[in-house]
Short mmCIF file of C-alpha atoms in Angstrom, two decimals:
data_model
loop_
_atom_site.label_atom_id
_atom_site.label_comp_id
_atom_site.label_asym_id
_atom_site.label_seq_id
_atom_site.Cartn_x
_atom_site.Cartn_y
_atom_site.Cartn_z
CA MET A 1 96.51 -24.81 24.69
CA ASP A 2 100.07 -23.20 24.20
CA ARG A 3 100.32 -22.83 20.53
CA ARG A 4 104.15 -23.23 20.78
CA GLU A 5 103.51 -26.88 21.58
CA GLY A 6 100.96 -27.54 18.81
CA LYS A 7 100.88 -29.45 15.54
CA TRP A 8 102.11 -26.50 13.32
CA ALA A 9 104.98 -25.37 15.72
CA ALA A 10 106.23 -28.96 15.75
CA GLU A 11 106.15 -29.12 11.93
CA ILE A 12 108.26 -26.04 11.61
CA LEU A 13 110.65 -26.92 14.46
CA GLY A 14 111.29 -30.24 12.92
CA MET A 15 112.64 -28.70 9.65
CA GLN A 16 115.19 -26.38 11.48
CA ASN A 17 118.85 -26.88 10.50
CA PRO A 18 121.35 -27.46 13.32
CA ASP A 19 122.94 -23.90 12.69
CA GLY A 20 119.30 -22.17 13.41
CA THR A 21 118.44 -21.63 9.62
CA TRP A 22 115.62 -23.39 7.65
CA GLY A 23 116.02 -24.81 4.17
CA SER A 24 118.83 -23.59 2.00
CA ARG A 25 117.40 -20.09 1.38
CA PHE A 26 116.92 -17.29 3.70
CA HIS A 27 114.74 -14.89 1.68
CA THR A 28 111.00 -15.00 0.61
CA LEU A 29 108.02 -14.19 2.34
CA SER A 30 105.46 -16.00 0.02
CA MET A 31 103.78 -19.09 1.13
CA PRO A 32 105.86 -21.88 2.08
CA ASP A 33 105.62 -25.13 -0.04
CA ARG A 34 105.40 -27.54 2.84
CA ARG A 35 104.09 -30.23 0.67
CA ARG A 36 107.57 -30.62 -0.88
CA GLY A 37 109.13 -29.84 2.59
CA LEU A 38 110.39 -26.39 1.36
CA ILE A 39 110.48 -23.53 3.61
CA THR A 40 112.90 -20.47 4.09
CA THR A 41 114.29 -19.05 7.28
CA GLU A 42 112.00 -15.97 6.79
CA GLN A 43 108.85 -18.02 6.35
CA ALA A 44 109.58 -20.08 9.36
CA LEU A 45 110.44 -17.12 11.58
CA ARG A 46 107.28 -15.24 10.50
CA ARG A 47 105.04 -18.26 11.36
CA LEU A 48 106.78 -18.97 14.63
CA LYS A 49 106.26 -15.26 15.69
CA ILE A 50 102.63 -15.65 14.77
CA LEU A 51 102.34 -18.86 16.98
CA GLY A 52 103.88 -16.85 19.87
CA PHE A 53 107.57 -17.66 19.90
CA THR A 54 109.91 -15.03 21.38
CA ILE A 55 113.60 -14.65 21.66
CA GLY A 56 113.34 -16.71 24.84
CA ASP A 57 112.62 -19.79 22.87
CA GLU A 58 115.59 -21.75 22.03
CA PRO A 59 114.78 -22.26 18.24
CA VAL A 60 114.40 -18.42 17.88
CA ARG A 61 117.46 -17.87 19.83
CA ARG A 62 119.56 -20.04 17.52
CA ALA A 63 118.04 -18.47 14.42
CA VAL A 64 118.79 -14.80 15.66
CA ASP A 65 122.37 -15.82 16.80
CA CYS A 66 122.94 -17.13 13.29
CA MET A 67 121.61 -13.84 11.81
CA LEU A 68 123.84 -11.80 14.02
CA ALA A 69 126.89 -13.83 13.10
CA CYS A 70 125.92 -12.91 9.43
CA LEU A 71 125.75 -9.34 10.47
CA ARG A 72 129.32 -9.49 12.03
CA GLY A 73 130.61 -11.05 8.76
CA GLU A 74 131.39 -14.49 10.29
CA ARG A 75 129.28 -16.35 7.90
CA LYS A 76 126.94 -16.05 4.91
CA ILE A 77 123.28 -16.50 5.35
CA ASP A 78 123.24 -18.24 2.01
CA SER A 79 124.70 -17.79 -1.72
CA TYR A 80 121.49 -16.30 -3.27
CA TRP A 81 122.11 -13.01 -5.00
CA GLU A 82 119.92 -10.77 -7.15
CA LYS A 83 121.49 -8.40 -9.67
CA GLY A 84 120.10 -5.00 -10.23
CA HIS A 85 120.05 -4.16 -6.53
CA ASP A 86 122.46 -3.31 -3.86
CA TRP A 87 121.84 -6.92 -2.65
CA ALA A 88 124.47 -6.64 0.22
CA LEU A 89 122.55 -3.69 1.72
CA PHE A 90 119.20 -5.55 1.07
CA THR A 91 120.47 -8.58 2.81
CA ARG A 92 121.48 -6.47 5.81
CA LEU A 93 118.19 -4.98 5.72
CA MET A 94 116.31 -8.31 5.87
CA LEU A 95 118.78 -9.66 8.71
CA CYS A 96 118.44 -6.59 10.97
CA THR A 97 114.51 -6.33 10.35
CA TRP A 98 114.18 -10.06 11.65
CA VAL A 99 116.56 -9.64 14.46
CA ARG A 100 114.61 -6.60 15.67
CA GLU A 101 111.27 -8.57 15.19
CA PHE A 102 112.53 -10.59 18.11
CA GLU A 103 115.08 -8.57 19.99
CA PRO A 104 114.36 -4.72 19.09
CA GLU A 105 117.19 -3.45 21.16
CA GLU A 106 119.89 -5.64 19.75
CA PRO A 107 122.88 -3.11 19.05
CA LEU A 108 123.96 -4.11 15.46
CA ALA A 109 120.19 -4.05 14.21
CA LEU A 110 119.39 -1.11 16.16
CA ASP A 111 122.25 0.88 14.75
CA PHE A 112 121.26 0.02 11.02
CA ALA A 113 117.65 1.01 11.84
CA ARG A 114 118.88 4.42 13.03
CA ARG A 115 120.70 4.75 9.67
CA TRP A 116 117.48 4.27 7.81
CA ALA A 117 115.64 6.45 10.31
CA ARG A 118 117.89 9.34 9.10
CA VAL A 119 117.10 8.54 5.47
CA ILE A 120 113.31 8.71 6.22
CA GLU A 121 113.62 11.92 8.20
CA GLY A 122 115.35 13.41 5.26
CA ALA A 123 112.71 12.11 2.82
CA PHE A 124 109.82 13.71 4.88
CA ALA A 125 111.58 16.84 6.16
CA GLY A 126 109.20 19.10 3.95
CA GLY A 127 105.47 18.80 3.81
CA GLY A 128 105.43 15.33 2.59
CA TYR A 129 107.44 12.57 0.89
CA ASP A 130 110.08 14.06 -1.62
CA PHE A 131 111.94 11.56 -3.71
CA ALA A 132 114.79 13.94 -4.28
CA ALA A 133 115.23 14.59 -0.66
CA TYR A 134 115.03 10.77 -0.09
CA SER A 135 117.45 10.05 -2.84
CA GLU A 136 119.92 12.72 -1.42
CA ALA A 137 119.63 11.34 2.25
CA TYR A 138 120.10 7.68 1.09
CA THR A 139 123.29 8.54 -0.92
CA ALA A 140 124.81 10.51 1.99
CA GLU A 141 123.88 7.58 4.56
CA PHE A 142 124.90 4.53 2.53
CA ASN A 143 127.73 6.26 0.22
CA SER A 144 126.01 4.94 -2.78
CA PRO A 145 123.26 6.26 -5.31
CA ILE A 146 119.99 4.18 -5.53
CA ARG A 147 120.37 1.27 -7.92
CA GLY A 148 117.15 -0.30 -8.21
CA GLY A 149 113.50 -0.91 -7.12
CA ARG A 150 114.50 -2.27 -3.71
CA GLU A 151 116.28 0.82 -2.77
CA ARG A 152 113.75 3.14 -4.54
CA ASP A 153 110.60 1.97 -2.78
CA PHE A 154 110.75 1.73 0.89
CA VAL A 155 107.08 0.77 1.52
CA ASP A 156 107.70 -2.87 2.20
CA PHE A 157 107.63 -5.22 5.20
CA TYR A 158 111.40 -4.68 5.94
CA HIS A 159 111.54 -0.90 6.24
CA VAL A 160 108.09 -0.57 7.77
CA SER A 161 108.90 -3.09 10.46
CA LEU A 162 112.52 -2.00 10.97
CA LEU A 163 111.47 1.60 11.57
CA ARG A 164 109.09 1.09 14.44
CA GLY A 165 109.88 3.24 17.28
CA MET A 166 112.74 4.95 15.32
CA LEU A 167 111.04 8.06 13.99
CA THR A 168 110.25 11.48 15.29
CA GLU A 169 106.63 12.12 15.88
CA GLY A 170 106.08 14.38 13.02
CA THR A 171 108.09 12.19 10.38
CA GLU A 172 106.10 9.09 11.72
CA SER A 173 102.80 10.88 11.09
CA LYS A 174 103.71 11.76 7.54
CA PHE A 175 105.47 8.43 6.97
CA LEU A 176 102.35 6.49 8.04
CA ASP A 177 100.05 8.75 5.95
CA TYR A 178 102.12 7.94 2.94
CA ILE A 179 102.13 4.22 3.63
CA VAL A 180 98.19 3.90 4.35
CA ASN A 181 97.47 5.81 1.21
CA LYS A 182 99.97 4.21 -1.03
CA PRO A 183 97.93 2.59 -4.02
CA GLU A 184 100.06 -0.39 -4.26
CA GLY A 185 99.94 -1.13 -0.60
CA ILE A 186 102.92 -2.66 1.41
CA TYR A 187 105.00 -4.93 -0.62
CA TYR A 188 105.41 -8.43 0.82
CA ILE A 189 102.27 -7.72 2.93
CA CYS A 190 99.15 -6.62 1.06
CA ASP A 191 98.04 -5.36 -2.33
CA GLY A 192 96.09 -2.07 -2.52
CA PRO A 193 95.89 0.93 -0.20
CA VAL A 194 95.42 0.27 3.52
CA SER A 195 92.92 3.03 3.64
CA VAL A 196 90.41 0.89 1.67
CA PRO A 197 89.49 -2.30 3.53
CA PRO A 198 88.68 -5.43 1.38
CA LYS A 199 85.13 -5.67 -0.11
CA GLU A 200 84.89 -9.37 0.75
CA PHE A 201 85.64 -10.06 4.53
CA ALA A 202 85.96 -13.85 4.35
CA SER A 203 88.99 -13.77 2.10
CA ARG A 204 92.78 -14.21 1.78
CA GLU A 205 92.87 -10.47 0.94
CA THR A 206 91.36 -9.83 4.53
CA VAL A 207 94.17 -11.96 5.92
CA ARG A 208 96.79 -9.76 4.20
CA TYR A 209 94.97 -6.47 5.15
CA LEU A 210 94.91 -7.66 8.88
CA SER A 211 98.59 -8.40 8.63
CA ALA A 212 99.21 -4.94 7.34
CA MET A 213 97.17 -3.38 10.23
CA GLU A 214 99.23 -5.47 12.69
CA LEU A 215 102.47 -4.15 11.31
CA LEU A 216 101.28 -0.38 11.35
CA LEU A 217 99.88 -0.76 14.97
CA GLY A 218 103.49 -1.26 16.04
CA TYR A 219 103.81 2.69 15.58
CA ARG A 220 102.84 4.98 18.35
CA LEU A 221 100.50 6.87 15.84
CA GLY A 222 99.24 3.67 14.29
CA PRO A 223 95.95 3.24 16.23
CA GLY A 224 94.84 6.97 15.30
CA LYS A 225 95.99 6.45 11.62
CA LEU A 226 93.84 3.09 11.40
CA ARG A 227 90.94 3.68 13.57
CA PHE A 228 88.55 4.07 10.47
CA ALA A 229 88.88 0.28 10.23
CA ALA A 230 87.35 -0.50 13.62
CA ASP A 231 83.72 -0.01 12.31
CA TRP A 232 84.49 -2.34 9.48
CA LEU A 233 85.75 -4.93 11.53
CA ARG A 234 82.60 -4.72 13.98
CA GLU A 235 80.37 -4.82 11.15
CA ASN A 236 81.75 -8.11 9.93
CA ARG A 237 80.96 -10.01 13.11
CA ASP A 238 78.41 -12.94 12.68
CA ALA A 239 75.09 -13.20 14.54
CA GLY A 240 76.78 -14.84 17.30
CA GLY A 241 79.31 -11.82 17.65
CA LEU A 242 82.26 -13.78 16.30
CA TRP A 243 84.42 -13.48 13.18
CA ASP A 244 84.91 -16.15 10.46
CA LEU A 245 87.22 -15.85 7.56
CA TRP A 246 86.18 -19.16 6.22
CA PRO A 247 88.46 -22.15 5.32
CA LYS A 248 90.14 -20.49 2.33
CA ALA A 249 91.70 -18.04 4.74
CA ALA A 250 94.05 -20.78 6.21
CA ASP A 251 97.15 -19.71 4.33
CA ARG A 252 99.45 -21.72 6.77
CA VAL A 253 101.23 -18.32 7.74
CA HIS A 254 98.84 -16.29 9.81
CA LEU A 255 96.12 -19.02 10.09
CA PRO A 256 95.35 -21.55 11.33
CA LEU A 257 96.38 -21.18 14.94
CA ALA A 258 94.49 -24.20 16.37
CA ASP A 259 95.78 -27.60 15.21
CA SER A 260 92.76 -28.31 13.00
CA TRP A 261 89.78 -26.28 11.36
CA ARG A 262 87.73 -29.37 10.91
CA ARG A 263 85.40 -27.89 13.24
CA LYS A 264 83.82 -24.49 12.65
CA GLY A 265 84.20 -23.63 16.16
CA SER A 266 87.96 -23.92 15.96
CA ARG A 267 88.16 -21.81 12.87
CA GLN A 268 85.91 -19.15 14.44
CA ALA A 269 87.92 -19.09 17.52
CA ASP A 270 91.03 -18.46 15.53
CA CYS A 271 89.68 -15.67 13.58
CA THR A 272 87.99 -14.09 16.57
CA TYR A 273 91.15 -14.18 18.53
CA TRP A 274 93.17 -12.46 15.80
CA VAL A 275 90.33 -9.73 15.09
CA GLU A 276 89.88 -9.03 18.75
CA SER A 277 93.69 -8.61 19.41
CA ILE A 278 93.69 -5.94 16.48
CA LEU A 279 90.65 -4.23 17.81
CA ALA A 280 92.05 -3.96 21.21
CA ARG A 281 94.97 -2.22 19.79
CA LEU A 282 92.92 0.14 17.56
CA THR A 283 90.56 1.25 20.40
#
């Protein structure tokens, strides 16, 4: 069955506003509260991509066109604003990241990605990450000093997604090493270092870990940096050669893919499909 025509896709598409957004807020990557009918545009786009939607699907095209209008200054994505950060720059980072998730070569988003790539190239110009060099490159590129945590720490979903395909090979290698070994993990995606797989396979922690792997596998050097996890994945197959993350893994973001997990077979099929797709990219 085409997941774009299933129950979960219909639920999200039914919430889309005429202008291509969802809800009244753009930002937050935490779990949506669908019991109260609350979902953000980011949450919707994330789920739709997992369900197989592309820029060729009209709901995604409308959402991307809306984000591009915001990038051109023709409208605002919403009225939300956080103090203590360069929120205008962070908003541009979010918008460009999501545009590139569906349309990687779009000129406005690509130009912004190139600007961040220059910052990261400067940060890793030496033997490894240098915060002073990062701060200097950031200030030179954006004509502003680092103001808060969102600017200080680039190991999050937005930067890691935005910079795929943008770095020189040497910088990409050092950048990925830094991310994989960062004790705090990837903000918005997983907690804990990617270099250490979860102890309990059938868990939400593994769902987040697999999401981090998918993100990093978008880099040319990603498979080589993550190959250590292939044995861990194989070791966690059941006696039938399938993977099962159990019902608690159904976060309604990454899983489920099937319309229902009432049958164990549907749940195993979903989990196995996801793990096998990752293993194929790893090996």
